[in-house]
Amino acid sequence: MAARLFLLLGTRKGAFILEGDAGREAWSLRGPFCEAWPINHVIGDAATGRIFAGGGNEWFGPAVWQSEDLGASWTHSSQGLAHPEGEAPVKAVWSLALAHGALHVGVEPASLFRSDDGGQSFTPLPALREHPSRPHWQPGGGGLILHHIVPHPQDPASLHVAISAAGVFHTADGGQSWEPRNRGTRQDYAPEDQRYPEVGQCVHSLVMAAGNPDLLYQQNHCGMYRSTDAGLHWTSIEAGLPSTFGFPAAAHPRDPDTVFLLPLNGDTAGRFMPDASAAVWRSRDRGENWQALRTGLPQGNAFFGVLRQAMAVDRLDPAGVYFGTGSGEVYASADEGETWRCIARHLPTITSVETMVLP
């Protein structure tokens, strides 16, 4: 068992850190950090212990915060986080991803930046923003945001991103060019003869299976999907779920066939737990079958939602699963979803949950 486990939380009023003991039984909370800025995503680097937090808004501007001492002190930078003069200004940072020595940053309006100096400065990757389909991108309910960055674990030039509402895009050359990868995902809100466009889908979550970079899972505004060819084609796996709508998904840290999902009751029905009864849904066979995991979760009056980046797993054995709610609770399972308990309450709206395990 690892010595130290951290849950890194982004919230509407700063970043928070929950530290668990070796048995994942006792938890201590620290925060808010980042001067209580709106923080959309917090990630950790298990190799160094460094923590990065991205956020901001139209008032503060965008920034990436970082801490080298597990949250005791923080610095931040926005150097280079800007669009060219005459374009819509960058409002906020929405997503972060570390891979192959680089920090990638997704922002609103949707575009991508890269840092090669540990978050001190940022360089735009303009080919995505300049993609020919860009005039057809439309803001989703949360805005036109690049909210997921999924690096390839071996190939530093390969990267998937998810944009609402534009869809999934992939680069094979480090961001010099981009290809839409949305074939098979629906637009239920489009005219019937336009339900499967090349771009314009409102993807909500995108995760990569452990040990199999070609196996991706996607929760969309209009269904749950699986791809076995790195997003070139998508297959619906929503049969057996209580809803086609939801936000977060999380992949098991070792088993590529296991994925966790948190469906909500629908886009126009309140966006809370189906029947106000909380459950995390798990598939052990790539979405062919689903099981509702409810033990320890509220089974009545559960009118909370869970946002797109607010569910995560740890790499311990058995894997821990965690999610944070719009009403400020954090729920944890130390047995891959079989049982749950609430480990924090009364936080601001939780925008993201990530884990970091240190020896």
mmCIF file of C-alpha atoms in Angstrom:
data_model
loop_
_atom_site.group_PDB
_atom_site.id
_atom_site.type_symbol
_atom_site.label_atom_id
_atom_site.label_comp_id
_atom_site.label_asym_id
_atom_site.label_seq_id
_atom_site.Cartn_x
_atom_site.Cartn_y
_atom_site.Cartn_z
ATOM 1 C CA MET A 1 0.000 0.000 0.000
ATOM 2 C CA ALA A 2 1.373 3.404 -0.966
ATOM 3 C CA ALA A 3 2.267 5.708 1.872
ATOM 4 C CA ARG A 4 0.335 8.785 0.728
ATOM 5 C CA LEU A 5 -2.820 9.194 -1.358
ATOM 6 C CA PHE A 6 -4.095 12.611 -2.402
ATOM 7 C CA LEU A 7 -7.418 13.616 -3.934
ATOM 8 C CA LEU A 8 -6.947 16.850 -5.853
ATOM 9 C CA LEU A 9 -10.160 18.854 -6.116
ATOM 10 C CA GLY A 10 -11.023 21.763 -8.343
ATOM 11 C CA THR A 11 -13.955 23.877 -7.138
ATOM 12 C CA ARG A 12 -15.697 27.140 -7.934
ATOM 13 C CA LYS A 13 -13.815 28.683 -4.989
ATOM 14 C CA GLY A 14 -10.285 27.383 -5.207
ATOM 15 C CA ALA A 15 -8.436 24.083 -5.108
ATOM 16 C CA PHE A 16 -8.655 21.660 -2.171
ATOM 17 C CA ILE A 17 -6.574 18.619 -1.219
ATOM 18 C CA LEU A 18 -7.891 15.552 0.597
ATOM 19 C CA GLU A 19 -5.137 13.323 1.969
ATOM 20 C CA GLY A 20 -5.968 9.724 2.858
ATOM 21 C CA ASP A 21 -4.231 7.301 5.152
ATOM 22 C CA ALA A 22 -2.752 3.992 3.988
ATOM 23 C CA GLY A 23 -6.071 2.185 4.396
ATOM 24 C CA ARG A 24 -8.141 4.916 2.704
ATOM 25 C CA GLU A 25 -10.181 5.169 5.897
ATOM 26 C CA ALA A 26 -9.240 8.550 7.399
ATOM 27 C CA TRP A 27 -9.094 11.724 5.323
ATOM 28 C CA SER A 28 -7.866 15.234 6.095
ATOM 29 C CA LEU A 29 -8.887 18.299 4.087
ATOM 30 C CA ARG A 30 -6.800 21.368 3.232
ATOM 31 C CA GLY A 31 -7.716 24.474 1.269
ATOM 32 C CA PRO A 32 -8.980 26.535 -0.354
ATOM 33 C CA PHE A 33 -5.839 27.287 -2.360
ATOM 34 C CA CYS A 34 -5.164 29.478 -5.415
ATOM 35 C CA GLU A 35 -6.629 32.529 -3.660
ATOM 36 C CA ALA A 36 -10.110 31.008 -4.042
ATOM 37 C CA TRP A 37 -10.056 31.534 -7.811
ATOM 38 C CA PRO A 38 -12.487 29.400 -9.823
ATOM 39 C CA ILE A 39 -10.415 26.273 -10.495
ATOM 40 C CA ASN A 40 -11.598 23.905 -13.212
ATOM 41 C CA HIS A 41 -8.953 21.172 -13.077
ATOM 42 C CA VAL A 42 -6.225 20.054 -10.665
ATOM 43 C CA ILE A 43 -3.673 17.347 -11.493
ATOM 44 C CA GLY A 44 -0.612 15.902 -9.807
ATOM 45 C CA ASP A 45 2.727 14.603 -11.053
ATOM 46 C CA ALA A 46 3.465 11.438 -9.084
ATOM 47 C CA ALA A 47 7.096 11.506 -10.259
ATOM 48 C CA THR A 48 7.816 14.844 -8.585
ATOM 49 C CA GLY A 49 4.876 15.524 -6.249
ATOM 50 C CA ARG A 50 4.186 18.796 -8.045
ATOM 51 C CA ILE A 51 0.533 19.886 -8.294
ATOM 52 C CA PHE A 52 -0.930 21.975 -11.119
ATOM 53 C CA ALA A 53 -4.289 23.792 -11.047
ATOM 54 C CA GLY A 54 -5.948 25.528 -13.976
ATOM 55 C CA GLY A 55 -8.770 28.026 -13.863
ATOM 56 C CA GLY A 56 -9.770 31.655 -13.943
ATOM 57 C CA ASN A 57 -12.670 33.519 -15.500
ATOM 58 C CA GLU A 58 -13.391 36.714 -17.418
ATOM 59 C CA TRP A 59 -12.612 38.754 -14.296
ATOM 60 C CA PHE A 60 -9.363 37.093 -13.187
ATOM 61 C CA GLY A 61 -8.177 35.908 -16.590
ATOM 62 C CA PRO A 62 -6.664 32.452 -17.246
ATOM 63 C CA ALA A 63 -3.791 30.976 -15.262
ATOM 64 C CA VAL A 64 -2.060 27.767 -14.301
ATOM 65 C CA TRP A 65 -1.143 27.542 -10.623
ATOM 66 C CA GLN A 66 1.461 25.160 -9.242
ATOM 67 C CA SER A 67 2.726 23.932 -5.909
ATOM 68 C CA GLU A 68 5.988 22.104 -5.303
ATOM 69 C CA ASP A 69 5.292 21.402 -1.610
ATOM 70 C CA LEU A 70 1.929 19.586 -1.675
ATOM 71 C CA GLY A 71 -0.095 22.750 -1.385
ATOM 72 C CA ALA A 72 1.837 24.662 1.279
ATOM 73 C CA SER A 73 2.693 27.417 -1.211
ATOM 74 C CA TRP A 74 1.593 28.309 -4.735
ATOM 75 C CA THR A 75 2.713 30.361 -7.714
ATOM 76 C CA HIS A 76 0.878 30.971 -10.966
ATOM 77 C CA SER A 77 1.547 32.017 -14.536
ATOM 78 C CA SER A 78 -0.460 33.105 -17.558
ATOM 79 C CA GLN A 79 2.542 33.949 -19.755
ATOM 80 C CA GLY A 80 1.570 33.114 -23.333
ATOM 81 C CA LEU A 81 -2.004 32.031 -22.510
ATOM 82 C CA ALA A 82 -3.555 34.356 -25.056
ATOM 83 C CA HIS A 83 -5.084 34.305 -28.516
ATOM 84 C CA PRO A 84 -3.837 36.677 -31.212
ATOM 85 C CA GLU A 85 -5.130 40.235 -31.125
ATOM 86 C CA GLY A 86 -8.540 40.492 -32.746
ATOM 87 C CA GLU A 87 -9.660 37.010 -31.682
ATOM 88 C CA ALA A 88 -11.851 36.185 -28.695
ATOM 89 C CA PRO A 89 -9.697 36.401 -25.555
ATOM 90 C CA VAL A 90 -8.913 33.346 -23.460
ATOM 91 C CA LYS A 91 -11.358 33.321 -20.549
ATOM 92 C CA ALA A 92 -10.127 30.419 -18.438
ATOM 93 C CA VAL A 93 -8.093 27.232 -18.287
ATOM 94 C CA TRP A 94 -10.305 24.138 -18.339
ATOM 95 C CA SER A 95 -8.036 21.095 -18.620
ATOM 96 C CA LEU A 96 -4.481 19.990 -17.933
ATOM 97 C CA ALA A 97 -2.456 16.928 -18.954
ATOM 98 C CA LEU A 98 1.150 15.943 -18.265
ATOM 99 C CA ALA A 99 2.931 13.581 -20.644
ATOM 100 C CA HIS A 100 6.407 13.092 -22.089
ATOM 101 C CA GLY A 101 7.855 16.092 -20.284
ATOM 102 C CA ALA A 102 5.208 18.573 -21.465
ATOM 103 C CA LEU A 103 2.180 20.165 -19.854
ATOM 104 C CA HIS A 104 -0.778 20.585 -22.210
ATOM 105 C CA VAL A 105 -3.473 23.138 -21.385
ATOM 106 C CA GLY A 106 -7.008 23.350 -22.780
ATOM 107 C CA VAL A 107 -8.830 26.672 -22.564
ATOM 108 C CA GLU A 108 -12.051 28.549 -23.328
ATOM 109 C CA PRO A 109 -12.737 29.491 -26.127
ATOM 110 C CA ALA A 110 -11.529 26.078 -27.216
ATOM 111 C CA SER A 111 -7.841 25.937 -28.078
ATOM 112 C CA LEU A 112 -4.711 24.173 -26.889
ATOM 113 C CA PHE A 113 -1.425 25.385 -25.393
ATOM 114 C CA ARG A 114 1.783 23.581 -24.423
ATOM 115 C CA SER A 115 4.395 24.283 -21.771
ATOM 116 C CA ASP A 116 7.894 22.808 -21.921
ATOM 117 C CA ASP A 117 9.188 24.608 -18.844
ATOM 118 C CA GLY A 118 6.963 23.187 -16.144
ATOM 119 C CA GLY A 119 4.131 25.682 -16.437
ATOM 120 C CA GLN A 120 6.201 28.872 -16.392
ATOM 121 C CA SER A 121 5.213 29.851 -19.940
ATOM 122 C CA PHE A 122 2.882 28.556 -22.640
ATOM 123 C CA THR A 123 3.022 28.243 -26.412
ATOM 124 C CA PRO A 124 -0.143 28.000 -28.526
ATOM 125 C CA LEU A 125 -0.778 25.073 -30.851
ATOM 126 C CA PRO A 126 -2.824 27.082 -33.357
ATOM 127 C CA ALA A 127 -3.641 24.331 -35.873
ATOM 128 C CA LEU A 128 -6.567 23.148 -33.759
ATOM 129 C CA ARG A 129 -8.076 26.616 -33.401
ATOM 130 C CA GLU A 130 -7.543 27.135 -37.152
ATOM 131 C CA HIS A 131 -9.128 23.821 -38.187
ATOM 132 C CA PRO A 132 -11.420 24.252 -41.220
ATOM 133 C CA SER A 133 -14.402 23.068 -39.159
ATOM 134 C CA ARG A 134 -13.914 25.829 -36.580
ATOM 135 C CA PRO A 135 -16.775 28.036 -37.872
ATOM 136 C CA HIS A 136 -19.173 25.166 -37.131
ATOM 137 C CA TRP A 137 -18.158 24.756 -33.471
ATOM 138 C CA GLN A 138 -20.825 25.935 -31.053
ATOM 139 C CA PRO A 139 -20.627 26.512 -27.287
ATOM 140 C CA GLY A 140 -22.252 23.862 -25.130
ATOM 141 C CA GLY A 141 -24.025 24.669 -21.886
ATOM 142 C CA GLY A 142 -20.687 25.350 -20.206
ATOM 143 C CA GLY A 143 -19.256 27.330 -23.103
ATOM 144 C CA LEU A 144 -16.945 26.470 -25.993
ATOM 145 C CA ILE A 145 -14.364 24.634 -23.911
ATOM 146 C CA LEU A 146 -11.557 22.161 -24.477
ATOM 147 C CA HIS A 147 -12.190 20.045 -21.409
ATOM 148 C CA HIS A 148 -10.321 16.758 -21.935
ATOM 149 C CA ILE A 149 -6.764 16.102 -23.093
ATOM 150 C CA VAL A 150 -5.829 12.433 -23.531
ATOM 151 C CA PRO A 151 -2.143 11.819 -24.363
ATOM 152 C CA HIS A 152 -0.862 8.574 -25.837
ATOM 153 C CA PRO A 153 1.242 6.798 -23.187
ATOM 154 C CA GLN A 154 4.064 5.864 -25.589
ATOM 155 C CA ASP A 155 3.849 8.236 -28.557
ATOM 156 C CA PRO A 156 4.461 11.899 -27.599
ATOM 157 C CA ALA A 157 3.123 13.099 -30.983
ATOM 158 C CA SER A 158 -0.304 11.453 -30.510
ATOM 159 C CA LEU A 159 -3.006 13.267 -28.580
ATOM 160 C CA HIS A 160 -6.815 13.269 -28.373
ATOM 161 C CA VAL A 161 -8.839 16.253 -27.181
ATOM 162 C CA ALA A 162 -12.551 16.731 -26.486
ATOM 163 C CA ILE A 163 -14.403 19.983 -27.138
ATOM 164 C CA SER A 164 -17.976 20.970 -26.337
ATOM 165 C CA ALA A 165 -19.652 21.327 -28.706
ATOM 166 C CA ALA A 166 -17.338 20.280 -31.511
ATOM 167 C CA GLY A 167 -16.378 16.689 -30.707
ATOM 168 C CA VAL A 168 -13.230 14.608 -30.470
ATOM 169 C CA PHE A 169 -10.114 15.568 -32.437
ATOM 170 C CA HIS A 170 -6.796 13.713 -32.813
ATOM 171 C CA THR A 171 -3.291 14.759 -33.773
ATOM 172 C CA ALA A 172 -0.545 12.359 -34.852
ATOM 173 C CA ASP A 173 2.120 15.042 -35.280
ATOM 174 C CA GLY A 174 2.243 16.885 -31.983
ATOM 175 C CA GLY A 175 -0.504 19.351 -32.804
ATOM 176 C CA GLN A 176 0.602 20.472 -36.270
ATOM 177 C CA SER A 177 -2.564 19.019 -37.803
ATOM 178 C CA TRP A 178 -5.846 17.615 -36.456
ATOM 179 C CA GLU A 179 -8.472 15.117 -37.590
ATOM 180 C CA PRO A 180 -12.071 14.955 -36.303
ATOM 181 C CA ARG A 181 -12.883 11.550 -34.797
ATOM 182 C CA ASN A 182 -16.643 11.495 -34.267
ATOM 183 C CA ARG A 183 -17.895 8.846 -36.664
ATOM 184 C CA GLY A 184 -20.787 6.983 -35.034
ATOM 185 C CA THR A 185 -21.659 9.527 -32.315
ATOM 186 C CA ARG A 186 -25.119 11.110 -32.530
ATOM 187 C CA GLN A 187 -26.528 14.594 -32.423
ATOM 188 C CA ASP A 188 -30.047 13.932 -31.133
ATOM 189 C CA TYR A 189 -30.765 17.654 -31.212
ATOM 190 C CA ALA A 190 -30.060 17.914 -34.984
ATOM 191 C CA PRO A 191 -32.540 17.245 -37.810
ATOM 192 C CA GLU A 192 -32.967 13.508 -38.404
ATOM 193 C CA ASP A 193 -30.979 13.505 -41.647
ATOM 194 C CA GLN A 194 -28.069 15.307 -39.933
ATOM 195 C CA ARG A 195 -27.674 13.187 -36.788
ATOM 196 C CA TYR A 196 -24.120 11.971 -37.538
ATOM 197 C CA PRO A 197 -22.046 14.978 -38.720
ATOM 198 C CA GLU A 198 -18.267 15.060 -38.956
ATOM 199 C CA VAL A 199 -18.082 17.723 -36.236
ATOM 200 C CA GLY A 200 -20.492 19.390 -33.828
ATOM 201 C CA GLN A 201 -21.042 16.610 -31.303
ATOM 202 C CA CYS A 202 -21.233 17.572 -27.642
ATOM 203 C CA VAL A 203 -18.737 15.186 -26.075
ATOM 204 C CA HIS A 204 -18.777 15.258 -22.251
ATOM 205 C CA SER A 205 -15.982 12.910 -21.204
ATOM 206 C CA LEU A 206 -13.174 11.010 -22.946
ATOM 207 C CA VAL A 207 -10.990 8.361 -21.283
ATOM 208 C CA MET A 208 -8.382 5.878 -22.500
ATOM 209 C CA ALA A 209 -8.274 2.256 -21.345
ATOM 210 C CA ALA A 210 -5.264 1.095 -19.371
ATOM 211 C CA GLY A 211 -2.645 -0.628 -21.493
ATOM 212 C CA ASN A 212 -4.621 -0.240 -24.729
ATOM 213 C CA PRO A 213 -4.328 3.240 -26.291
ATOM 214 C CA ASP A 214 -6.694 2.295 -29.116
ATOM 215 C CA LEU A 215 -9.544 1.575 -26.673
ATOM 216 C CA LEU A 216 -11.420 4.752 -25.749
ATOM 217 C CA TYR A 217 -14.654 5.391 -23.867
ATOM 218 C CA GLN A 218 -16.781 8.486 -24.401
ATOM 219 C CA GLN A 219 -19.763 9.870 -22.527
ATOM 220 C CA ASN A 220 -21.554 12.157 -24.946
ATOM 221 C CA HIS A 221 -24.520 14.478 -24.531
ATOM 222 C CA CYS A 222 -26.303 11.865 -26.676
ATOM 223 C CA GLY A 223 -25.138 8.454 -25.485
ATOM 224 C CA MET A 224 -22.264 6.368 -24.186
ATOM 225 C CA TYR A 225 -19.721 5.038 -26.704
ATOM 226 C CA ARG A 226 -16.666 2.830 -27.148
ATOM 227 C CA SER A 227 -13.957 2.944 -29.812
ATOM 228 C CA THR A 228 -11.455 0.163 -30.464
ATOM 229 C CA ASP A 229 -9.517 2.050 -33.161
ATOM 230 C CA ALA A 230 -8.417 5.221 -31.354
ATOM 231 C CA GLY A 231 -11.625 7.076 -32.138
ATOM 232 C CA LEU A 232 -11.890 6.445 -35.868
ATOM 233 C CA HIS A 233 -15.226 4.707 -35.261
ATOM 234 C CA TRP A 234 -17.550 4.736 -32.243
ATOM 235 C CA THR A 235 -20.062 2.089 -31.113
ATOM 236 C CA SER A 236 -22.978 2.786 -28.771
ATOM 237 C CA ILE A 237 -22.737 1.002 -25.413
ATOM 238 C CA GLU A 238 -25.669 2.707 -23.685
ATOM 239 C CA ALA A 239 -27.964 -0.354 -23.618
ATOM 240 C CA GLY A 240 -28.740 -1.214 -19.987
ATOM 241 C CA LEU A 241 -28.040 2.268 -18.635
ATOM 242 C CA PRO A 242 -30.793 4.375 -17.040
ATOM 243 C CA SER A 243 -30.074 7.345 -19.306
ATOM 244 C CA THR A 244 -28.183 8.281 -22.450
ATOM 245 C CA PHE A 245 -27.044 11.464 -20.688
ATOM 246 C CA GLY A 246 -24.285 12.078 -18.175
ATOM 247 C CA PHE A 247 -20.954 13.795 -17.723
ATOM 248 C CA PRO A 248 -18.052 11.877 -16.111
ATOM 249 C CA ALA A 249 -16.476 8.531 -16.963
ATOM 250 C CA ALA A 250 -13.344 6.893 -15.530
ATOM 251 C CA ALA A 251 -11.244 3.966 -16.740
ATOM 252 C CA HIS A 252 -9.852 1.273 -14.443
ATOM 253 C CA PRO A 253 -6.104 1.778 -13.828
ATOM 254 C CA ARG A 254 -5.171 -1.775 -14.923
ATOM 255 C CA ASP A 255 -8.116 -3.584 -16.523
ATOM 256 C CA PRO A 256 -8.878 -2.148 -19.991
ATOM 257 C CA ASP A 257 -12.310 -3.788 -20.044
ATOM 258 C CA THR A 258 -13.542 -2.012 -16.891
ATOM 259 C CA VAL A 259 -15.045 1.467 -17.015
ATOM 260 C CA PHE A 260 -17.053 3.512 -14.499
ATOM 261 C CA LEU A 261 -19.869 5.882 -15.408
ATOM 262 C CA LEU A 262 -22.185 8.242 -13.565
ATOM 263 C CA PRO A 263 -25.389 8.778 -15.621
ATOM 264 C CA LEU A 264 -27.747 11.668 -14.919
ATOM 265 C CA ASN A 265 -31.448 11.730 -15.641
ATOM 266 C CA GLY A 266 -31.312 13.781 -18.837
ATOM 267 C CA ASP A 267 -30.418 17.124 -20.299
ATOM 268 C CA THR A 268 -33.870 18.672 -19.825
ATOM 269 C CA ALA A 269 -35.041 16.680 -16.781
ATOM 270 C CA GLY A 270 -32.905 18.349 -14.126
ATOM 271 C CA ARG A 271 -29.463 16.768 -14.671
ATOM 272 C CA PHE A 272 -29.461 14.916 -11.348
ATOM 273 C CA MET A 273 -29.354 11.273 -10.268
ATOM 274 C CA PRO A 274 -31.975 9.132 -12.076
ATOM 275 C CA ASP A 275 -35.009 8.806 -9.782
ATOM 276 C CA ALA A 276 -32.994 10.887 -7.262
ATOM 277 C CA SER A 277 -31.227 7.629 -6.327
ATOM 278 C CA ALA A 278 -27.432 7.739 -6.585
ATOM 279 C CA ALA A 279 -25.432 5.020 -8.347
ATOM 280 C CA VAL A 280 -22.135 4.608 -10.121
ATOM 281 C CA TRP A 281 -22.448 2.196 -13.042
ATOM 282 C CA ARG A 282 -19.631 -0.219 -13.829
ATOM 283 C CA SER A 283 -18.941 -2.430 -16.815
ATOM 284 C CA ARG A 284 -16.417 -5.265 -16.729
ATOM 285 C CA ASP A 285 -16.794 -6.099 -20.449
ATOM 286 C CA ARG A 286 -16.234 -2.856 -22.356
ATOM 287 C CA GLY A 287 -19.794 -1.649 -21.935
ATOM 288 C CA GLU A 288 -21.628 -4.757 -23.108
ATOM 289 C CA ASN A 289 -23.223 -5.082 -19.659
ATOM 290 C CA TRP A 290 -23.644 -2.597 -16.821
ATOM 291 C CA GLN A 291 -24.072 -2.959 -13.056
ATOM 292 C CA ALA A 292 -25.423 -0.262 -10.720
ATOM 293 C CA LEU A 293 -23.262 0.189 -7.602
ATOM 294 C CA ARG A 294 -25.335 1.799 -4.838
ATOM 295 C CA THR A 295 -24.184 0.539 -1.415
ATOM 296 C CA GLY A 296 -23.474 3.542 0.794
ATOM 297 C CA LEU A 297 -24.792 6.126 -1.665
ATOM 298 C CA PRO A 298 -27.998 8.093 -0.940
ATOM 299 C CA GLN A 299 -31.019 6.274 -2.344
ATOM 300 C CA GLY A 300 -33.538 9.067 -1.906
ATOM 301 C CA ASN A 301 -33.613 12.803 -2.515
ATOM 302 C CA ALA A 302 -30.276 12.698 -4.334
ATOM 303 C CA PHE A 303 -30.865 15.738 -6.509
ATOM 304 C CA PHE A 304 -27.185 16.474 -7.107
ATOM 305 C CA GLY A 305 -25.242 16.409 -10.346
ATOM 306 C CA VAL A 306 -21.636 15.476 -11.083
ATOM 307 C CA LEU A 307 -19.598 17.464 -13.604
ATOM 308 C CA ARG A 308 -17.522 16.130 -16.479
ATOM 309 C CA GLN A 309 -14.115 15.988 -14.736
ATOM 310 C CA ALA A 310 -15.379 15.161 -11.259
ATOM 311 C CA MET A 311 -14.757 11.386 -11.152
ATOM 312 C CA ALA A 312 -11.425 9.585 -10.875
ATOM 313 C CA VAL A 313 -9.737 6.340 -9.892
ATOM 314 C CA ASP A 314 -6.518 5.694 -7.993
ATOM 315 C CA ARG A 315 -3.882 3.123 -8.987
ATOM 316 C CA LEU A 316 -4.021 1.079 -5.778
ATOM 317 C CA ASP A 317 -5.222 -2.529 -5.589
ATOM 318 C CA PRO A 318 -8.181 -2.791 -5.387
ATOM 319 C CA ALA A 319 -8.699 0.456 -7.230
ATOM 320 C CA GLY A 320 -10.344 3.345 -5.446
ATOM 321 C CA VAL A 321 -13.093 5.292 -7.191
ATOM 322 C CA TYR A 322 -14.080 8.860 -6.252
ATOM 323 C CA PHE A 323 -16.550 11.512 -7.356
ATOM 324 C CA GLY A 324 -17.464 15.027 -6.285
ATOM 325 C CA THR A 325 -20.894 16.613 -6.538
ATOM 326 C CA GLY A 326 -22.300 19.977 -7.478
ATOM 327 C CA SER A 327 -23.420 20.372 -3.860
ATOM 328 C CA GLY A 328 -19.910 19.901 -2.464
ATOM 329 C CA GLU A 329 -19.762 16.259 -1.296
ATOM 330 C CA VAL A 330 -16.964 13.812 -2.101
ATOM 331 C CA TYR A 331 -17.830 10.106 -2.206
ATOM 332 C CA ALA A 332 -15.164 7.408 -2.086
ATOM 333 C CA SER A 333 -14.981 3.679 -2.708
ATOM 334 C CA ALA A 334 -11.909 1.630 -1.757
ATOM 335 C CA ASP A 335 -13.219 -1.551 -3.436
ATOM 336 C CA GLU A 336 -13.819 -0.594 -7.085
ATOM 337 C CA GLY A 337 -17.298 0.744 -6.432
ATOM 338 C CA GLU A 338 -18.780 -2.082 -4.366
ATOM 339 C CA THR A 339 -19.261 0.159 -1.312
ATOM 340 C CA TRP A 340 -19.211 3.919 -0.828
ATOM 341 C CA ARG A 341 -18.999 6.560 1.858
ATOM 342 C CA CYS A 342 -18.970 10.336 1.981
ATOM 343 C CA ILE A 343 -15.522 11.678 2.973
ATOM 344 C CA ALA A 344 -16.130 15.452 2.625
ATOM 345 C CA ARG A 345 -19.137 17.748 2.757
ATOM 346 C CA HIS A 346 -20.062 21.411 2.314
ATOM 347 C CA LEU A 347 -17.364 22.247 -0.228
ATOM 348 C CA PRO A 348 -18.030 24.633 -3.098
ATOM 349 C CA THR A 349 -19.294 23.127 -6.352
ATOM 350 C CA ILE A 350 -16.718 20.492 -7.302
ATOM 351 C CA THR A 351 -15.487 20.854 -10.866
ATOM 352 C CA SER A 352 -12.809 18.148 -10.951
ATOM 353 C CA VAL A 353 -11.415 15.191 -9.023
ATOM 354 C CA GLU A 354 -8.004 13.626 -9.708
ATOM 355 C CA THR A 355 -5.749 11.343 -7.668
ATOM 356 C CA MET A 356 -2.029 11.306 -6.893
ATOM 357 C CA VAL A 357 -0.254 8.471 -5.109
ATOM 358 C CA LEU A 358 3.201 9.087 -3.634
ATOM 359 C CA PRO A 359 5.506 6.464 -2.104
#
